[in-house]
mmCIF file of C-alpha atoms and ligand atoms in Angstrom:
data_model
loop_
_atom_site.group_PDB
_atom_site.id
_atom_site.type_symbol
_atom_site.label_atom_id
_atom_site.label_comp_id
_atom_site.label_asym_id
_atom_site.label_seq_id
_atom_site.Cartn_x
_atom_site.Cartn_y
_atom_site.Cartn_z
ATOM 1 C CA MET A 1 -16.332 8.994 2.123
ATOM 2 C CA ARG A 2 -13.230 10.699 0.761
ATOM 3 C CA PRO A 3 -10.413 8.241 0.071
ATOM 4 C CA ILE A 4 -7.340 7.872 2.256
ATOM 5 C CA ILE A 5 -4.361 9.050 0.187
ATOM 6 C CA ALA A 6 -1.003 7.319 0.621
ATOM 7 C CA PRO A 7 1.806 8.825 -1.500
ATOM 8 C CA SER A 8 4.462 6.247 -2.406
ATOM 9 C CA ILE A 9 7.936 7.677 -1.918
ATOM 10 C CA LEU A 10 9.345 5.188 -4.448
ATOM 11 C CA SER A 11 8.877 7.945 -7.041
ATOM 12 C CA ALA A 12 10.447 10.656 -4.857
ATOM 13 C CA ASN A 13 13.826 12.196 -5.661
ATOM 14 C CA PHE A 14 16.170 10.376 -3.294
ATOM 15 C CA ALA A 15 18.872 13.008 -3.612
ATOM 16 C CA TYR A 16 16.437 15.492 -2.040
ATOM 17 C CA LEU A 17 14.291 13.110 -0.033
ATOM 18 C CA ALA A 18 13.794 15.457 2.922
ATOM 19 C CA LYS A 19 12.216 17.998 0.571
ATOM 20 C CA ASP A 20 9.708 15.458 -0.774
ATOM 21 C CA LEU A 21 8.927 14.172 2.710
ATOM 22 C CA GLU A 22 8.235 17.713 3.844
ATOM 23 C CA MET A 23 5.900 18.212 0.878
ATOM 24 C CA ILE A 24 3.930 15.122 1.991
ATOM 25 C CA ASN A 25 3.951 16.308 5.620
ATOM 26 C CA GLN A 26 2.477 19.674 4.614
ATOM 27 C CA SER A 27 -0.105 18.136 2.230
ATOM 28 C CA GLU A 28 -3.529 16.564 2.708
ATOM 29 C CA ALA A 29 -1.990 13.083 2.399
ATOM 30 C CA ASP A 30 -3.195 10.720 5.118
ATOM 31 C CA TRP A 31 -0.435 8.113 5.162
ATOM 32 C CA MET A 32 3.064 7.618 3.765
ATOM 33 C CA HIS A 33 3.477 4.432 1.668
ATOM 34 C CA LEU A 34 6.909 2.751 1.851
ATOM 35 C CA ASP A 35 7.821 0.041 -0.693
ATOM 36 C CA ILE A 36 10.445 -2.465 0.392
ATOM 37 C CA MET A 37 11.770 -4.823 -2.331
ATOM 38 C CA ASP A 38 14.295 -7.642 -2.161
ATOM 39 C CA GLY A 39 15.162 -8.468 -5.782
ATOM 40 C CA VAL A 40 13.765 -11.978 -5.191
ATOM 41 C CA PHE A 41 10.007 -11.689 -4.726
ATOM 42 C CA VAL A 42 10.043 -8.805 -7.215
ATOM 43 C CA PRO A 43 12.648 -8.032 -9.911
ATOM 44 C CA ASN A 44 13.885 -4.831 -8.283
ATOM 45 C CA ILE A 45 15.473 -3.525 -5.076
ATOM 46 C CA SER A 46 14.273 -0.276 -3.508
ATOM 47 C CA PHE A 47 15.450 0.755 -0.045
ATOM 48 C CA GLY A 48 15.864 -0.922 3.300
ATOM 49 C CA PHE A 49 15.635 -0.196 7.008
ATOM 50 C CA PRO A 50 18.766 2.000 7.369
ATOM 51 C CA VAL A 51 17.175 4.502 4.952
ATOM 52 C CA LEU A 52 13.653 4.117 6.297
ATOM 53 C CA LYS A 53 14.825 4.864 9.826
ATOM 54 C CA TYR A 54 15.411 8.474 8.758
ATOM 55 C CA VAL A 55 12.233 8.599 6.661
ATOM 56 C CA ALA A 56 10.259 7.490 9.727
ATOM 57 C CA GLU A 57 11.914 10.174 11.845
ATOM 58 C CA LEU A 58 10.915 12.900 9.396
ATOM 59 C CA SER A 59 7.412 11.652 8.556
ATOM 60 C CA LYS A 60 4.474 13.259 10.324
ATOM 61 C CA LYS A 61 2.087 10.830 8.589
ATOM 62 C CA PRO A 62 1.328 7.260 9.695
ATOM 63 C CA LEU A 63 3.465 4.723 7.831
ATOM 64 C CA ASP A 64 1.960 2.120 5.497
ATOM 65 C CA VAL A 65 4.777 -0.361 4.869
ATOM 66 C CA HIS A 66 4.457 -2.596 1.779
ATOM 67 C CA LEU A 67 6.883 -5.513 1.862
ATOM 68 C CA MET A 68 7.546 -7.037 -1.563
ATOM 69 C CA ILE A 69 9.908 -9.615 -0.118
ATOM 70 C CA VAL A 70 10.037 -13.320 0.645
ATOM 71 C CA ASN A 71 9.636 -14.309 4.313
ATOM 72 C CA PRO A 72 8.278 -10.898 5.381
ATOM 73 C CA GLU A 73 7.597 -12.238 8.898
ATOM 74 C CA LYS A 74 11.357 -12.148 9.554
ATOM 75 C CA PHE A 75 11.201 -8.359 9.516
ATOM 76 C CA ILE A 76 8.251 -7.750 11.850
ATOM 77 C CA PRO A 77 10.595 -6.314 14.555
ATOM 78 C CA GLU A 78 12.262 -3.967 12.057
ATOM 79 C CA VAL A 79 8.933 -2.709 10.695
ATOM 80 C CA LYS A 80 7.673 -2.263 14.244
ATOM 81 C CA ALA A 81 10.824 -0.301 15.123
ATOM 82 C CA LEU A 82 9.940 2.187 12.371
ATOM 83 C CA GLY A 83 6.703 2.874 14.238
ATOM 84 C CA ALA A 84 4.603 1.605 11.308
ATOM 85 C CA LYS A 85 0.826 1.739 11.481
ATOM 86 C CA VAL A 86 0.168 -0.870 8.764
ATOM 87 C CA MET A 87 2.328 -3.813 7.683
ATOM 88 C CA ASN A 88 1.416 -5.158 4.226
ATOM 89 C CA VAL A 89 2.587 -8.660 3.324
ATOM 90 C CA HIS A 90 1.981 -10.436 0.028
ATOM 91 C CA PHE A 91 -0.444 -13.350 -0.065
ATOM 92 C CA GLU A 92 1.938 -15.028 -2.548
ATOM 93 C CA ALA A 93 4.904 -14.713 -0.158
ATOM 94 C CA CYS A 94 3.212 -16.268 2.894
ATOM 95 C CA PRO A 95 2.348 -19.981 2.926
ATOM 96 C CA HIS A 96 1.341 -19.514 6.588
ATOM 97 C CA LEU A 97 -0.498 -16.244 6.121
ATOM 98 C CA HIS A 98 -2.814 -16.670 9.107
ATOM 99 C CA ARG A 99 0.172 -17.020 11.435
ATOM 100 C CA VAL A 100 1.894 -13.972 9.944
ATOM 101 C CA VAL A 101 -1.254 -11.868 10.328
ATOM 102 C CA GLN A 102 -1.481 -12.842 14.008
ATOM 103 C CA GLN A 103 2.212 -12.052 14.523
ATOM 104 C CA ILE A 104 1.769 -8.584 13.022
ATOM 105 C CA ARG A 105 -1.158 -7.908 15.377
ATOM 106 C CA GLU A 106 0.772 -9.231 18.372
ATOM 107 C CA ALA A 107 3.550 -6.797 17.484
ATOM 108 C CA GLY A 108 1.002 -3.974 17.758
ATOM 109 C CA MET A 109 0.585 -3.171 14.065
ATOM 110 C CA LEU A 110 -2.386 -3.458 11.719
ATOM 111 C CA PRO A 111 -2.054 -6.407 9.307
ATOM 112 C CA ALA A 112 -2.769 -6.014 5.603
ATOM 113 C CA VAL A 113 -2.587 -8.648 2.887
ATOM 114 C CA THR A 114 -1.593 -7.747 -0.666
ATOM 115 C CA ILE A 115 -2.648 -9.648 -3.787
ATOM 116 C CA ASN A 116 -0.826 -9.572 -7.120
ATOM 117 C CA PRO A 117 -2.759 -8.989 -10.360
ATOM 118 C CA ALA A 118 -3.021 -12.750 -11.089
ATOM 119 C CA THR A 119 -4.184 -13.703 -7.586
ATOM 120 C CA PRO A 120 -7.979 -14.019 -7.366
ATOM 121 C CA VAL A 121 -10.002 -12.198 -4.713
ATOM 122 C CA SER A 122 -11.793 -15.469 -3.874
ATOM 123 C CA LEU A 123 -8.598 -16.792 -2.218
ATOM 124 C CA LEU A 124 -9.063 -14.196 0.540
ATOM 125 C CA LYS A 125 -12.274 -15.742 1.878
ATOM 126 C CA ASP A 126 -10.626 -17.420 4.879
ATOM 127 C CA ILE A 127 -8.493 -14.438 5.934
ATOM 128 C CA ILE A 128 -10.780 -11.493 5.211
ATOM 129 C CA ASN A 129 -12.128 -11.316 8.781
ATOM 130 C CA ASP A 130 -8.627 -11.210 10.266
ATOM 131 C CA VAL A 131 -7.082 -8.345 8.333
ATOM 132 C CA TYR A 132 -7.263 -4.571 8.708
ATOM 133 C CA MET A 133 -6.885 -4.066 4.980
ATOM 134 C CA VAL A 134 -6.486 -5.782 1.607
ATOM 135 C CA LEU A 135 -4.135 -4.208 -0.926
ATOM 136 C CA VAL A 136 -5.066 -4.925 -4.538
ATOM 137 C CA MET A 137 -2.025 -4.525 -6.802
ATOM 138 C CA SER A 138 -3.120 -2.851 -10.017
ATOM 139 C CA VAL A 139 0.317 -3.324 -11.626
ATOM 140 C CA ASN A 140 2.838 -6.127 -11.233
ATOM 141 C CA PRO A 141 4.843 -5.047 -8.184
ATOM 142 C CA GLY A 142 8.434 -3.891 -8.520
ATOM 143 C CA PHE A 143 8.376 -0.548 -10.294
ATOM 144 C CA GLY A 144 6.667 2.818 -10.172
ATOM 145 C CA GLY A 145 5.141 4.493 -13.209
ATOM 146 C CA GLN A 146 3.575 1.403 -14.822
ATOM 147 C CA LYS A 147 0.309 1.237 -16.719
ATOM 148 C CA PHE A 148 -2.835 0.523 -14.696
ATOM 149 C CA ILE A 149 -4.282 -2.972 -15.218
ATOM 150 C CA GLU A 150 -7.967 -2.430 -16.036
ATOM 151 C CA HIS A 151 -9.179 -5.687 -14.500
ATOM 152 C CA SER A 152 -8.269 -4.260 -11.077
ATOM 153 C CA VAL A 153 -11.511 -2.256 -11.011
ATOM 154 C CA GLU A 154 -13.517 -5.497 -11.261
ATOM 155 C CA LYS A 155 -11.374 -7.010 -8.512
ATOM 156 C CA VAL A 156 -12.177 -4.102 -6.211
ATOM 157 C CA ARG A 157 -15.916 -4.624 -6.876
ATOM 158 C CA GLU A 158 -15.578 -8.324 -6.152
ATOM 159 C CA LEU A 159 -13.635 -7.626 -2.970
ATOM 160 C CA ARG A 160 -16.254 -5.094 -1.814
ATOM 161 C CA LEU A 161 -18.869 -7.834 -2.246
ATOM 162 C CA LEU A 162 -16.779 -10.367 -0.296
ATOM 163 C CA ILE A 163 -16.327 -7.843 2.525
ATOM 164 C CA GLU A 164 -20.092 -7.210 2.679
ATOM 165 C CA GLU A 165 -20.966 -10.914 2.558
ATOM 166 C CA THR A 166 -18.543 -11.838 5.337
ATOM 167 C CA GLY A 167 -19.216 -8.838 7.589
ATOM 168 C CA SER A 168 -15.513 -7.970 7.440
ATOM 169 C CA GLU A 169 -14.438 -4.422 8.198
ATOM 170 C CA ALA A 170 -11.345 -4.585 5.998
ATOM 171 C CA LEU A 171 -10.362 -1.505 4.047
ATOM 172 C CA ILE A 172 -9.580 -1.814 0.340
ATOM 173 C CA GLU A 173 -6.317 -0.236 -0.822
ATOM 174 C CA VAL A 174 -5.160 -0.066 -4.451
ATOM 175 C CA ASP A 175 -1.557 0.408 -5.596
ATOM 176 C CA GLY A 176 -0.148 0.911 -9.099
ATOM 177 C CA GLY A 177 -1.005 3.295 -11.923
ATOM 178 C CA VAL A 178 -3.386 5.282 -9.741
ATOM 179 C CA ASN A 179 -4.138 8.777 -11.030
ATOM 180 C CA LYS A 180 -7.195 11.036 -11.034
ATOM 181 C CA GLU A 181 -8.922 9.033 -13.772
ATOM 182 C CA THR A 182 -8.245 5.480 -12.502
ATOM 183 C CA GLY A 183 -8.607 6.664 -8.896
ATOM 184 C CA ALA A 184 -12.125 7.961 -9.492
ATOM 185 C CA ARG A 185 -13.211 4.617 -10.930
ATOM 186 C CA LEU A 186 -11.563 2.703 -8.076
ATOM 187 C CA VAL A 187 -13.318 4.795 -5.433
ATOM 188 C CA GLU A 188 -16.617 4.272 -7.254
ATOM 189 C CA ALA A 189 -15.961 0.501 -7.201
ATOM 190 C CA GLY A 190 -15.389 0.571 -3.438
ATOM 191 C CA ALA A 191 -11.729 1.402 -2.785
ATOM 192 C CA ASN A 192 -10.948 3.217 0.492
ATOM 193 C CA VAL A 193 -7.213 3.860 0.138
ATOM 194 C CA LEU A 194 -5.329 5.080 -2.944
ATOM 195 C CA VAL A 195 -1.549 4.709 -3.210
ATOM 196 C CA ALA A 196 0.051 6.969 -5.810
ATOM 197 C CA GLY A 197 3.685 7.450 -6.744
ATOM 198 C CA ASN A 198 4.225 8.668 -10.261
ATOM 199 C CA ALA A 199 0.935 10.612 -10.452
ATOM 200 C CA ILE A 200 2.027 12.715 -7.472
ATOM 201 C CA PHE A 201 5.772 13.096 -7.971
ATOM 202 C CA SER A 202 5.652 13.743 -11.708
ATOM 203 C CA ALA A 203 2.890 16.325 -11.293
ATOM 204 C CA GLU A 204 3.761 19.953 -11.784
ATOM 205 C CA ASN A 205 2.245 20.633 -8.380
ATOM 206 C CA PRO A 206 2.392 17.475 -6.205
ATOM 207 C CA THR A 207 0.542 19.127 -3.297
ATOM 208 C CA LEU A 208 -2.328 20.034 -5.604
ATOM 209 C CA MET A 209 -2.402 16.500 -7.036
ATOM 210 C CA ILE A 210 -2.727 15.076 -3.510
ATOM 211 C CA HIS A 211 -5.584 17.541 -2.893
ATOM 212 C CA GLU A 212 -7.308 16.458 -6.106
ATOM 213 C CA LEU A 213 -6.932 12.746 -5.330
ATOM 214 C CA LYS A 214 -8.321 13.425 -1.862
ATOM 215 C CA GLY A 215 -11.372 15.022 -3.492
ATOM 216 C CA LEU A 216 -12.268 11.917 -5.555
HETATM 217 C C1 LIG B 301 5.015 -0.838 -7.047
HETATM 218 C C2 LIG B 301 4.812 -0.221 -5.706
HETATM 219 C C3 LIG B 301 4.001 1.008 -5.728
HETATM 220 C C4 LIG B 301 4.528 2.094 -6.621
HETATM 221 C C5 LIG B 301 3.331 2.708 -7.292
HETATM 222 O O1 LIG B 301 5.521 -2.100 -6.917
HETATM 223 O O2 LIG B 301 4.170 -1.105 -4.806
HETATM 224 O O3 LIG B 301 3.699 1.516 -4.446
HETATM 225 O O4 LIG B 301 5.279 3.089 -5.985
HETATM 226 O O5 LIG B 301 3.774 3.632 -8.200
HETATM 227 P P1 LIG B 301 2.840 4.301 -9.281
HETATM 228 O O6 LIG B 301 1.756 5.032 -8.555
HETATM 229 O O7 LIG B 301 3.784 5.166 -9.998
HETATM 230 O O8 LIG B 301 2.276 3.183 -10.143
HETATM 231 ZN ZN1 LIG B 302 3.410 -0.255 -2.861
#
């Protein structure tokens, strides 16, 4: 199965955002990945709903919204208003994760849970049958263009095993330092969805890079 490709617009040129969005629209990308940061859960701030409103209007691809914020459940209505397909919340930001997952479903979106590099896959055992997708962070969240953490490949293998053992249908998404080389190994280990920012937007030909990632 060819991977689902979700370009992260965090690495786009925000002065010419419409141009980059159009590139994604015309490409073989499957989803558009939107990173929301609050400067509290992660040491950076990206963009918020006033900006994303216009991104959502221009995007022809389903939206995969990754919230790197505390209390993400507070923003379920705002994410829903964007027309998002997937709402990703961090395991580490949700003491009542089961409730949040149900709330996302009730709002008519697909719930995904994200784990940071230091969070073990085994902690997902009691939520794996309730989520549409697990996002394995392969860098510490907060910035684009970081170096891929090698251990993430093992985590994807372990997660694939957990999904098989539990009969879950969850997809596995990976985010951070994904390029053709790391992407190929992640797909081999069982990843279904590849997020890529820097690899796409710093490529000489971003459309071709999306095509090549899609071919992994
Ligand atoms: C990082 C974000 C990522 C980021 C990935 O915190 O969640 O989506 O844009 O960027 P690259 O692919 O450049 O590592
Ligand atoms: Zn992300």
